PDB file of C-alpha atoms in Angstrom:
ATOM      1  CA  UNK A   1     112.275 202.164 -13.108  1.00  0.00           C
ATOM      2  CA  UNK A   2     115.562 200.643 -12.177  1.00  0.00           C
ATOM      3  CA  UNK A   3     118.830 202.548 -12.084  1.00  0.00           C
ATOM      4  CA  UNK A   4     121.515 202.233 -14.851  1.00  0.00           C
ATOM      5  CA  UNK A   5     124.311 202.939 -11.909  1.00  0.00           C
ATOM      6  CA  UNK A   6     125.105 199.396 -10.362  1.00  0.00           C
ATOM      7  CA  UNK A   7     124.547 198.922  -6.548  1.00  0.00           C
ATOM      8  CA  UNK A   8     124.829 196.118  -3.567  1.00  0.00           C
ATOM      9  CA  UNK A   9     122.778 193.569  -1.953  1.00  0.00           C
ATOM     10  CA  UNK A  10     124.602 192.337   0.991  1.00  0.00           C
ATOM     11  CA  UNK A  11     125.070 189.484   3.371  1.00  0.00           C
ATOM     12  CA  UNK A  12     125.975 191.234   6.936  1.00  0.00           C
ATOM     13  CA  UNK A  13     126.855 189.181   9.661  1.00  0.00           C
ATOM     14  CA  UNK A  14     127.744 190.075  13.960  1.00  0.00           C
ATOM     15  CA  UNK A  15     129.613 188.331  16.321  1.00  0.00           C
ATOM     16  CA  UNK A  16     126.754 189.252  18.866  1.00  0.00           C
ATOM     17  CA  UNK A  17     124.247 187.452  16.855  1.00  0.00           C
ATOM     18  CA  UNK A  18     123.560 184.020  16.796  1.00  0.00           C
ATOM     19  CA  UNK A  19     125.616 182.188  14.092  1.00  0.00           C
ATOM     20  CA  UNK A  20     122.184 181.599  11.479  1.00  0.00           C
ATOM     21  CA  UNK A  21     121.404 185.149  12.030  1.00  0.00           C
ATOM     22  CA  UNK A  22     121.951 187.578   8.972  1.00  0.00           C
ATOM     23  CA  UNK A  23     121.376 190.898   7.724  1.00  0.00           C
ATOM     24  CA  UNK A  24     120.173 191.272   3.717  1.00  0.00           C
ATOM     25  CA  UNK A  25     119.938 194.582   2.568  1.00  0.00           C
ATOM     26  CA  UNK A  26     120.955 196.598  -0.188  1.00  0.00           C
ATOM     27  CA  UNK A  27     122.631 200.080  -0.755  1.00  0.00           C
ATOM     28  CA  UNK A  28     123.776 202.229  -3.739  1.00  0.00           C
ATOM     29  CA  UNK A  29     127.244 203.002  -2.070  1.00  0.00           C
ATOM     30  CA  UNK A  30     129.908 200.743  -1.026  1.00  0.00           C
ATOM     31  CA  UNK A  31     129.048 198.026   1.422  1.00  0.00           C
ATOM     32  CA  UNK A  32     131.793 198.784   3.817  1.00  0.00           C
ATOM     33  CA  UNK A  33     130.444 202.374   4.292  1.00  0.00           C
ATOM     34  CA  UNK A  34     126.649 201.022   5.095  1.00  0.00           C
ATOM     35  CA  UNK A  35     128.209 198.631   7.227  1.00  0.00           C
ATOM     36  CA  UNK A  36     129.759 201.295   9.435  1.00  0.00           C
ATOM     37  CA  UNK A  37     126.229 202.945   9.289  1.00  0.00           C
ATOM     38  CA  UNK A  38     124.802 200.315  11.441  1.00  0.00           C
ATOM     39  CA  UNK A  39     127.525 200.267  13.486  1.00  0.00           C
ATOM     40  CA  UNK A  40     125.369 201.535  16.259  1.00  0.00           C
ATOM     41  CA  UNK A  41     124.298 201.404  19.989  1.00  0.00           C
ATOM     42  CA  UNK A  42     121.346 199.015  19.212  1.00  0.00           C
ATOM     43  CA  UNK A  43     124.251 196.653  18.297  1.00  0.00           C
ATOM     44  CA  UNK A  44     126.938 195.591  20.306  1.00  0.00           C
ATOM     45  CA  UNK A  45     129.583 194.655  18.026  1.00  0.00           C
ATOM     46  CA  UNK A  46     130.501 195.866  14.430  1.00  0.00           C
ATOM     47  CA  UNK A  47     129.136 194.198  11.601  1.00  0.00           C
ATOM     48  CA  UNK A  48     131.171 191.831   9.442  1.00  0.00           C
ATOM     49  CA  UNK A  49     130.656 191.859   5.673  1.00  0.00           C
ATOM     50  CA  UNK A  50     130.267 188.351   4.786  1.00  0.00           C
ATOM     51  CA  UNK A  51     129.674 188.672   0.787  1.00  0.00           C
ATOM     52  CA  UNK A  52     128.256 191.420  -1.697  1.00  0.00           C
ATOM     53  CA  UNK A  53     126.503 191.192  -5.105  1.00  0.00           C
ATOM     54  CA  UNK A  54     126.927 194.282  -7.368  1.00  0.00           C
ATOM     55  CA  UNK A  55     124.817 194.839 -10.120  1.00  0.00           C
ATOM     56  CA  UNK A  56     122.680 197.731 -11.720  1.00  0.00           C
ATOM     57  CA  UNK A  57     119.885 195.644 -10.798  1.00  0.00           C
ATOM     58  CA  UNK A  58     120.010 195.278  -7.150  1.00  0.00           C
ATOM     59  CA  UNK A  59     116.747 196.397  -5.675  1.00  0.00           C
ATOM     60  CA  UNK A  60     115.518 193.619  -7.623  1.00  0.00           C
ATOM     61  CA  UNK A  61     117.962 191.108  -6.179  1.00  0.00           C
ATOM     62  CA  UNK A  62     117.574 192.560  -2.759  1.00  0.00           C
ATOM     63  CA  UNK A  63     113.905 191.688  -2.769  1.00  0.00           C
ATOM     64  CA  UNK A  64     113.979 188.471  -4.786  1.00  0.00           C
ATOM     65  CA  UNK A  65     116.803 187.019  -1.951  1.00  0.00           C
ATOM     66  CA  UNK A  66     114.120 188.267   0.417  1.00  0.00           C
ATOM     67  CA  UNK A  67     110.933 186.771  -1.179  1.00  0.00           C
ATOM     68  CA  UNK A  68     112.983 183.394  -2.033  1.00  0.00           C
ATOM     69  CA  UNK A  69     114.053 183.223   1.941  1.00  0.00           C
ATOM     70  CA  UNK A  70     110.521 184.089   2.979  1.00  0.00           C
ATOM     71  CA  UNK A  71     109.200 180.722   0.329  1.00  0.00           C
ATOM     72  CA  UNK A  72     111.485 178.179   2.757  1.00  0.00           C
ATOM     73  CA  UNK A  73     109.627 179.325   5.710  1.00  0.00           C
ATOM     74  CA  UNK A  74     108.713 181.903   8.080  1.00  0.00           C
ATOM     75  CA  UNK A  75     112.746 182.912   8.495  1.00  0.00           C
ATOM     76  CA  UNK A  76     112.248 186.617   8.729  1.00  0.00           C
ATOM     77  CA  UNK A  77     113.437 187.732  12.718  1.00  0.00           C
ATOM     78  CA  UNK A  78     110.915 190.515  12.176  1.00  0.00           C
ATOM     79  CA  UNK A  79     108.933 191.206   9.378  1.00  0.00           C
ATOM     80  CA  UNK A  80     109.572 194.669   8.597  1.00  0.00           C
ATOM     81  CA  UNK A  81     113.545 194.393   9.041  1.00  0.00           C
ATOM     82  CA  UNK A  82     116.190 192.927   6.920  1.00  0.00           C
ATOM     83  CA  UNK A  83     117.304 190.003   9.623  1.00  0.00           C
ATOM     84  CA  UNK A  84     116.509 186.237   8.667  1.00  0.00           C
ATOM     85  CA  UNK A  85     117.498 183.440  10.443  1.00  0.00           C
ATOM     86  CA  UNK A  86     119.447 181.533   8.417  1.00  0.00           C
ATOM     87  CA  UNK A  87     122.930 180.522   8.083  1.00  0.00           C
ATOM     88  CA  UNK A  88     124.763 182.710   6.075  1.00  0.00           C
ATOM     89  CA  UNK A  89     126.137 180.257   3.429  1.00  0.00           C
ATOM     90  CA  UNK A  90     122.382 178.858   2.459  1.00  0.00           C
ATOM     91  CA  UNK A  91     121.939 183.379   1.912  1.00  0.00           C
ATOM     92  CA  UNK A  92     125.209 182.985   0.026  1.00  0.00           C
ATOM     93  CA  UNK A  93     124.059 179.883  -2.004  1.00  0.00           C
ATOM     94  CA  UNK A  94     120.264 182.012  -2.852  1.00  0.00           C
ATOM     95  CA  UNK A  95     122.609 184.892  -3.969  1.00  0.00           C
ATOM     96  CA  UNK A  96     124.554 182.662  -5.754  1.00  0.00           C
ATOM     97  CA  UNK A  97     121.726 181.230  -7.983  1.00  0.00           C
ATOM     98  CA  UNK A  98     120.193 184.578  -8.462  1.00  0.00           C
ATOM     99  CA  UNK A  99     123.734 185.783  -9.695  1.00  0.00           C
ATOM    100  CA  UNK A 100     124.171 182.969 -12.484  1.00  0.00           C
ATOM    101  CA  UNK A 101     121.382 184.854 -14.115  1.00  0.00           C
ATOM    102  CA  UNK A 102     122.348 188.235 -14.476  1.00  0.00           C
ATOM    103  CA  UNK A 103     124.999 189.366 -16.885  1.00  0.00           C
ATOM    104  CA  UNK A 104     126.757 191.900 -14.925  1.00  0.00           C
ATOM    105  CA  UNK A 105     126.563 190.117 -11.357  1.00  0.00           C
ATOM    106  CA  UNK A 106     129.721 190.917  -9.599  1.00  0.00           C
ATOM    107  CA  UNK A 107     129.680 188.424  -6.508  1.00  0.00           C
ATOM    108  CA  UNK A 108     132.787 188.899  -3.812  1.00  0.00           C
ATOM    109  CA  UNK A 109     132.776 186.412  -0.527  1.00  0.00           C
ATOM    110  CA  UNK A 110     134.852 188.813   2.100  1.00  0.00           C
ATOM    111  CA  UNK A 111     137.998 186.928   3.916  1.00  0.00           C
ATOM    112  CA  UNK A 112     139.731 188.550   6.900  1.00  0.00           C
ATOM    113  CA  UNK A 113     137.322 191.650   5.844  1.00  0.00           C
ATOM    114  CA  UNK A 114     138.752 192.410   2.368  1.00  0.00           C
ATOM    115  CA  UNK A 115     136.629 191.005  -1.035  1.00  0.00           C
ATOM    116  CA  UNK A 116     137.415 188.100  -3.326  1.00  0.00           C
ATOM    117  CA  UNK A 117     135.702 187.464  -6.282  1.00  0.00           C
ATOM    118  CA  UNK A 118     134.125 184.255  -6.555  1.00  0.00           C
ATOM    119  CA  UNK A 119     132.866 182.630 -10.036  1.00  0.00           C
ATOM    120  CA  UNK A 120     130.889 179.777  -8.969  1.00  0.00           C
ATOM    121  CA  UNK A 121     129.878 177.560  -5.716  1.00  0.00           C
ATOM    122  CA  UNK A 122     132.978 175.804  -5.884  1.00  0.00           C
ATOM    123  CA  UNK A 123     135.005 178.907  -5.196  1.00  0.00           C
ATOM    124  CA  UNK A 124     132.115 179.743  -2.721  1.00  0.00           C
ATOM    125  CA  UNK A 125     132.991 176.692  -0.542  1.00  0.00           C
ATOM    126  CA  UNK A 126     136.653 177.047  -0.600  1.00  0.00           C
ATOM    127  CA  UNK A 127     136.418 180.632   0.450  1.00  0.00           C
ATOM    128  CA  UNK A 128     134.301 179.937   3.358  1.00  0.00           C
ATOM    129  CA  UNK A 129     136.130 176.576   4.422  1.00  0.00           C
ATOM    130  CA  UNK A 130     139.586 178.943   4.263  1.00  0.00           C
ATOM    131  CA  UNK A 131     137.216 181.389   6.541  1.00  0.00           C
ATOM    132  CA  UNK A 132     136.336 179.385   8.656  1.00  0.00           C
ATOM    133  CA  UNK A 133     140.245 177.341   9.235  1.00  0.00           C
ATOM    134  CA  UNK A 134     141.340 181.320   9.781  1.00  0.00           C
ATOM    135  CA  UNK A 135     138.769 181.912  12.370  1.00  0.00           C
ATOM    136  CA  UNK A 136     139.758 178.568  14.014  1.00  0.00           C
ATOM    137  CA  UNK A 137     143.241 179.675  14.329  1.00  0.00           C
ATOM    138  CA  UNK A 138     142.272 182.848  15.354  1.00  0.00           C
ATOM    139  CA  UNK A 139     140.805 181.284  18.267  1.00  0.00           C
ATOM    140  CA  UNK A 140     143.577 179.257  19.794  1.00  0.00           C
ATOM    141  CA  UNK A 141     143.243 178.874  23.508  1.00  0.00           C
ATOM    142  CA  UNK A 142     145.723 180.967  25.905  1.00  0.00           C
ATOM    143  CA  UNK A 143     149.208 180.069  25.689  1.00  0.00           C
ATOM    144  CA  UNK A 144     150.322 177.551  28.564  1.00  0.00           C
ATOM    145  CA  UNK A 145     153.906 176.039  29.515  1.00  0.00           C
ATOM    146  CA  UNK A 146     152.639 172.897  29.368  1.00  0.00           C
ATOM    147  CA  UNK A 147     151.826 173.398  25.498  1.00  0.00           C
ATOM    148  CA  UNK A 148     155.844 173.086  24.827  1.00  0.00           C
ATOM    149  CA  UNK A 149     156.563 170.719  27.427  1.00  0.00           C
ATOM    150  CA  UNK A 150     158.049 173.071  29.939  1.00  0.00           C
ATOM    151  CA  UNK A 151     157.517 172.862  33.808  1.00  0.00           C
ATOM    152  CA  UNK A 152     157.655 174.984  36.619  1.00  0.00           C
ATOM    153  CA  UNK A 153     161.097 175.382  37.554  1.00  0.00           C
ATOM    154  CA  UNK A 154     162.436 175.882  34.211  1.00  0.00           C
ATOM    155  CA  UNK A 155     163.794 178.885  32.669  1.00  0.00           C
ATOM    156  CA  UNK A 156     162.815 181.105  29.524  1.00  0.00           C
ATOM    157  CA  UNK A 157     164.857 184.307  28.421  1.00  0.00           C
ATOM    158  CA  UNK A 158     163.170 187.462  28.180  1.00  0.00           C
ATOM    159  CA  UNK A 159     164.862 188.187  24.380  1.00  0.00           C
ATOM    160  CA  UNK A 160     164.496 192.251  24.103  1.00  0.00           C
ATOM    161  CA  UNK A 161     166.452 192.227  27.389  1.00  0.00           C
ATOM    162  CA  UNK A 162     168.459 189.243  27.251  1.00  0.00           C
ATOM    163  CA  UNK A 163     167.028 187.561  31.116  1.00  0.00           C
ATOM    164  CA  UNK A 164     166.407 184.858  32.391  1.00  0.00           C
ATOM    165  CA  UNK A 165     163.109 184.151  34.263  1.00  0.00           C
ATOM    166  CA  UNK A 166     161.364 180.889  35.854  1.00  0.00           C
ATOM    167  CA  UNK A 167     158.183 179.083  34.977  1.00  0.00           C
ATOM    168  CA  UNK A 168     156.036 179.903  37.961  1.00  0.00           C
ATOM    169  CA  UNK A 169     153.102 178.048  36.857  1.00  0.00           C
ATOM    170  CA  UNK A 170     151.323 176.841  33.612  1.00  0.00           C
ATOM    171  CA  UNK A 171     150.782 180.685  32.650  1.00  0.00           C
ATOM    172  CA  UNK A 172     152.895 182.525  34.959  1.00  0.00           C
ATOM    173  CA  UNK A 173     156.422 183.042  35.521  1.00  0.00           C
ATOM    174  CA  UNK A 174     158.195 184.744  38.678  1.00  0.00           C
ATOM    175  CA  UNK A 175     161.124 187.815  38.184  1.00  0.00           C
ATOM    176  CA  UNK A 176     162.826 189.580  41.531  1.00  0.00           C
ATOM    177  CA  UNK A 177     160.348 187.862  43.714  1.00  0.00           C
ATOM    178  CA  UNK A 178     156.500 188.886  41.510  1.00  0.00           C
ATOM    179  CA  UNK A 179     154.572 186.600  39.339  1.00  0.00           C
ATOM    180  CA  UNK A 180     153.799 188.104  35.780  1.00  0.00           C
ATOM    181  CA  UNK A 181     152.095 187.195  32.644  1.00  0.00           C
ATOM    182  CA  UNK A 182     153.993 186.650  29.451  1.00  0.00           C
ATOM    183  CA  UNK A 183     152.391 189.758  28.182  1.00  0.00           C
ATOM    184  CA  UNK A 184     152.014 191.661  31.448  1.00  0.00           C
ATOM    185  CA  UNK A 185     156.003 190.809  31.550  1.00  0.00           C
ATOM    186  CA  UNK A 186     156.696 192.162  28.203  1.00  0.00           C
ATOM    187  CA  UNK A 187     154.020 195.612  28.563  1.00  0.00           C
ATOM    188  CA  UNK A 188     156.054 196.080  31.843  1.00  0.00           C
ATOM    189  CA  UNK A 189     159.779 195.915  30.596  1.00  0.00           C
ATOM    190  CA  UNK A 190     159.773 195.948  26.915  1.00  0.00           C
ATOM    191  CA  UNK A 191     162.297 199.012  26.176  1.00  0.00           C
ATOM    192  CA  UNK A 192     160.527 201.684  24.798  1.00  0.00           C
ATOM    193  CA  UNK A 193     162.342 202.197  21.891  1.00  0.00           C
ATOM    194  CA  UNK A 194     160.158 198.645  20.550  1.00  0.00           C
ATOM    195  CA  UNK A 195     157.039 199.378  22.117  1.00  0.00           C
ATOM    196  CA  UNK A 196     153.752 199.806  20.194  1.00  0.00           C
ATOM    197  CA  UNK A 197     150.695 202.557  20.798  1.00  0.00           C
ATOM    198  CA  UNK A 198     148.498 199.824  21.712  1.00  0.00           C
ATOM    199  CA  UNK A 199     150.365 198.619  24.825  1.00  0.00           C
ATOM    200  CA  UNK A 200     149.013 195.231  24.186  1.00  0.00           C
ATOM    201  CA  UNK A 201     151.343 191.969  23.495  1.00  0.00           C
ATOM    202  CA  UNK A 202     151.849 188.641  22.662  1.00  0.00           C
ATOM    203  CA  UNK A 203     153.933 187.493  25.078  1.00  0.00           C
ATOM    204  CA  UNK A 204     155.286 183.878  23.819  1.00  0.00           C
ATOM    205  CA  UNK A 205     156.859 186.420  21.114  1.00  0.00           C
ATOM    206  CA  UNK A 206     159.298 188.114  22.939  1.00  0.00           C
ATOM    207  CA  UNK A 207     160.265 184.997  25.138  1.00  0.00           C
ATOM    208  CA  UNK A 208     162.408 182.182  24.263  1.00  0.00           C
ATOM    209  CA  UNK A 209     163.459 178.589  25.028  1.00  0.00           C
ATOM    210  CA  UNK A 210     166.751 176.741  23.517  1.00  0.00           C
ATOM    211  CA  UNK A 211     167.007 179.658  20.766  1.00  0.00           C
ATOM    212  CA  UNK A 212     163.792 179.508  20.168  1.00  0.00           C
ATOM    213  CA  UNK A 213     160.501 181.593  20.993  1.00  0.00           C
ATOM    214  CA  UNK A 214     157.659 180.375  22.786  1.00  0.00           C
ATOM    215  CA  UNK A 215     155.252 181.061  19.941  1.00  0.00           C
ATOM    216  CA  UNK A 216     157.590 179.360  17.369  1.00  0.00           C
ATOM    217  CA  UNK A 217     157.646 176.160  19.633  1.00  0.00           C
ATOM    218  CA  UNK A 218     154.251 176.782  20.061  1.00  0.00           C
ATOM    219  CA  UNK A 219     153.958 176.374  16.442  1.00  0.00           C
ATOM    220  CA  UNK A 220     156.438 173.877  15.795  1.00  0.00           C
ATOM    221  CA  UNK A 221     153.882 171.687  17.781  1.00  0.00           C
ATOM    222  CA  UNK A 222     150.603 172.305  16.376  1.00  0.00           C
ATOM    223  CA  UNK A 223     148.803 173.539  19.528  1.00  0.00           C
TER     224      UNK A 223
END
């Protein structure tokens, strides 16, 4: 007999799987508390919620998703488990279709780890394509000199402290005879009136070059 209180199926995804590897399940509670669930030993990263259906009728869906993977072929990673390999937008597009047919389907595509609702496959594809341009962005290689058309031998002013220091080499720069990071730099002198718990920094933030800082010209360049 199937519940009258609505529950999720959801689309999990891990940055220690391989990129057409997903987890379809469902639960009765929120999907960010099951998530944390299987945030385990057996798994080396945390999993990322990539989009939830929420309906009174979700065992169903759960096992319809499941039987309507398992009809494309033989996707299941094992067959008593919840894992398919598949990528997780053809999941999203099978929840999709099963969702146009219910009348209180609630579908929500997560960005940046927070829900949106989504309405049709249209809003499906910009969500993920606006995913996907954050994740690039998020992945910009290391900061180098060369990025902003500095050399060795130039000089860029440690702002919090108002100093000058010289471009060592494509990633380094030199101060009372030592060679530092940018953010080894900044975790080492920032004042500690403007230093955070974490102890980790961005270092092209807090240094600058013709009134501007690194990560601004950085920017300004599109690299």
């Amino acid at each position: 007999m199937e519940n009258n209180e609505p529950g999720y199926v959801y689309i999990l995804t891990n940055p220690s799987f391989r990129e057409d590897w997903v987890k379809i399940g469902k639960s009765s509670r929120p999907v960010d508390v099951r998530s944390k669930e299987l945030d385990n030993t057996a798994v080396p990263l945390p999993f990322e919620i990539y989009a939830t259906l929420k309906t009174v009728k979700y065992s169903k869906v759960e096992k319809q998703i499941h039987k309507q993977i398992d009809r494309l072929t033989d996707l299941r990673i094992r067959q008593n488990r919840e894992f398919f390999n598949i990528p997780p937008s053809v999941a999203l597009d099978i929840m999709r279709d099963i969702a146009d047919l219910l009348d209180d389907a609630e579908l929500s595509v997560y960005v940046d780890g927070k829900p949106v609702v989504s309405n049709s496959k249209d809003e499906d594809k910009m969500i993920q394509a606006e995913t996907k341009e954050k994740q690039r962005k998020a992945q910009k290689p290391a900061f180098k000199f060369h990025m902003i058309g500095l050399n060795v031998g130039d000089y860029v002013v440690f702002d919090p402290l108002g100093i000058s220091v010289r471009v060592a080499s494509d990633d380094k720069i030199e101060y009372e005879d030592r060679l530092y990071s940018l953010s080894a730099f900044t975790a080492n002198f920032l004042p500690e009136e403007k230093q955070n718990t974490s102890g980790a920094y961005q270092g092209p933030k807090y240094f600058s070059f013709g009134g501007k800082t690194l990560s601004e010209l950085r920017n300004e360049k599109g690299v």
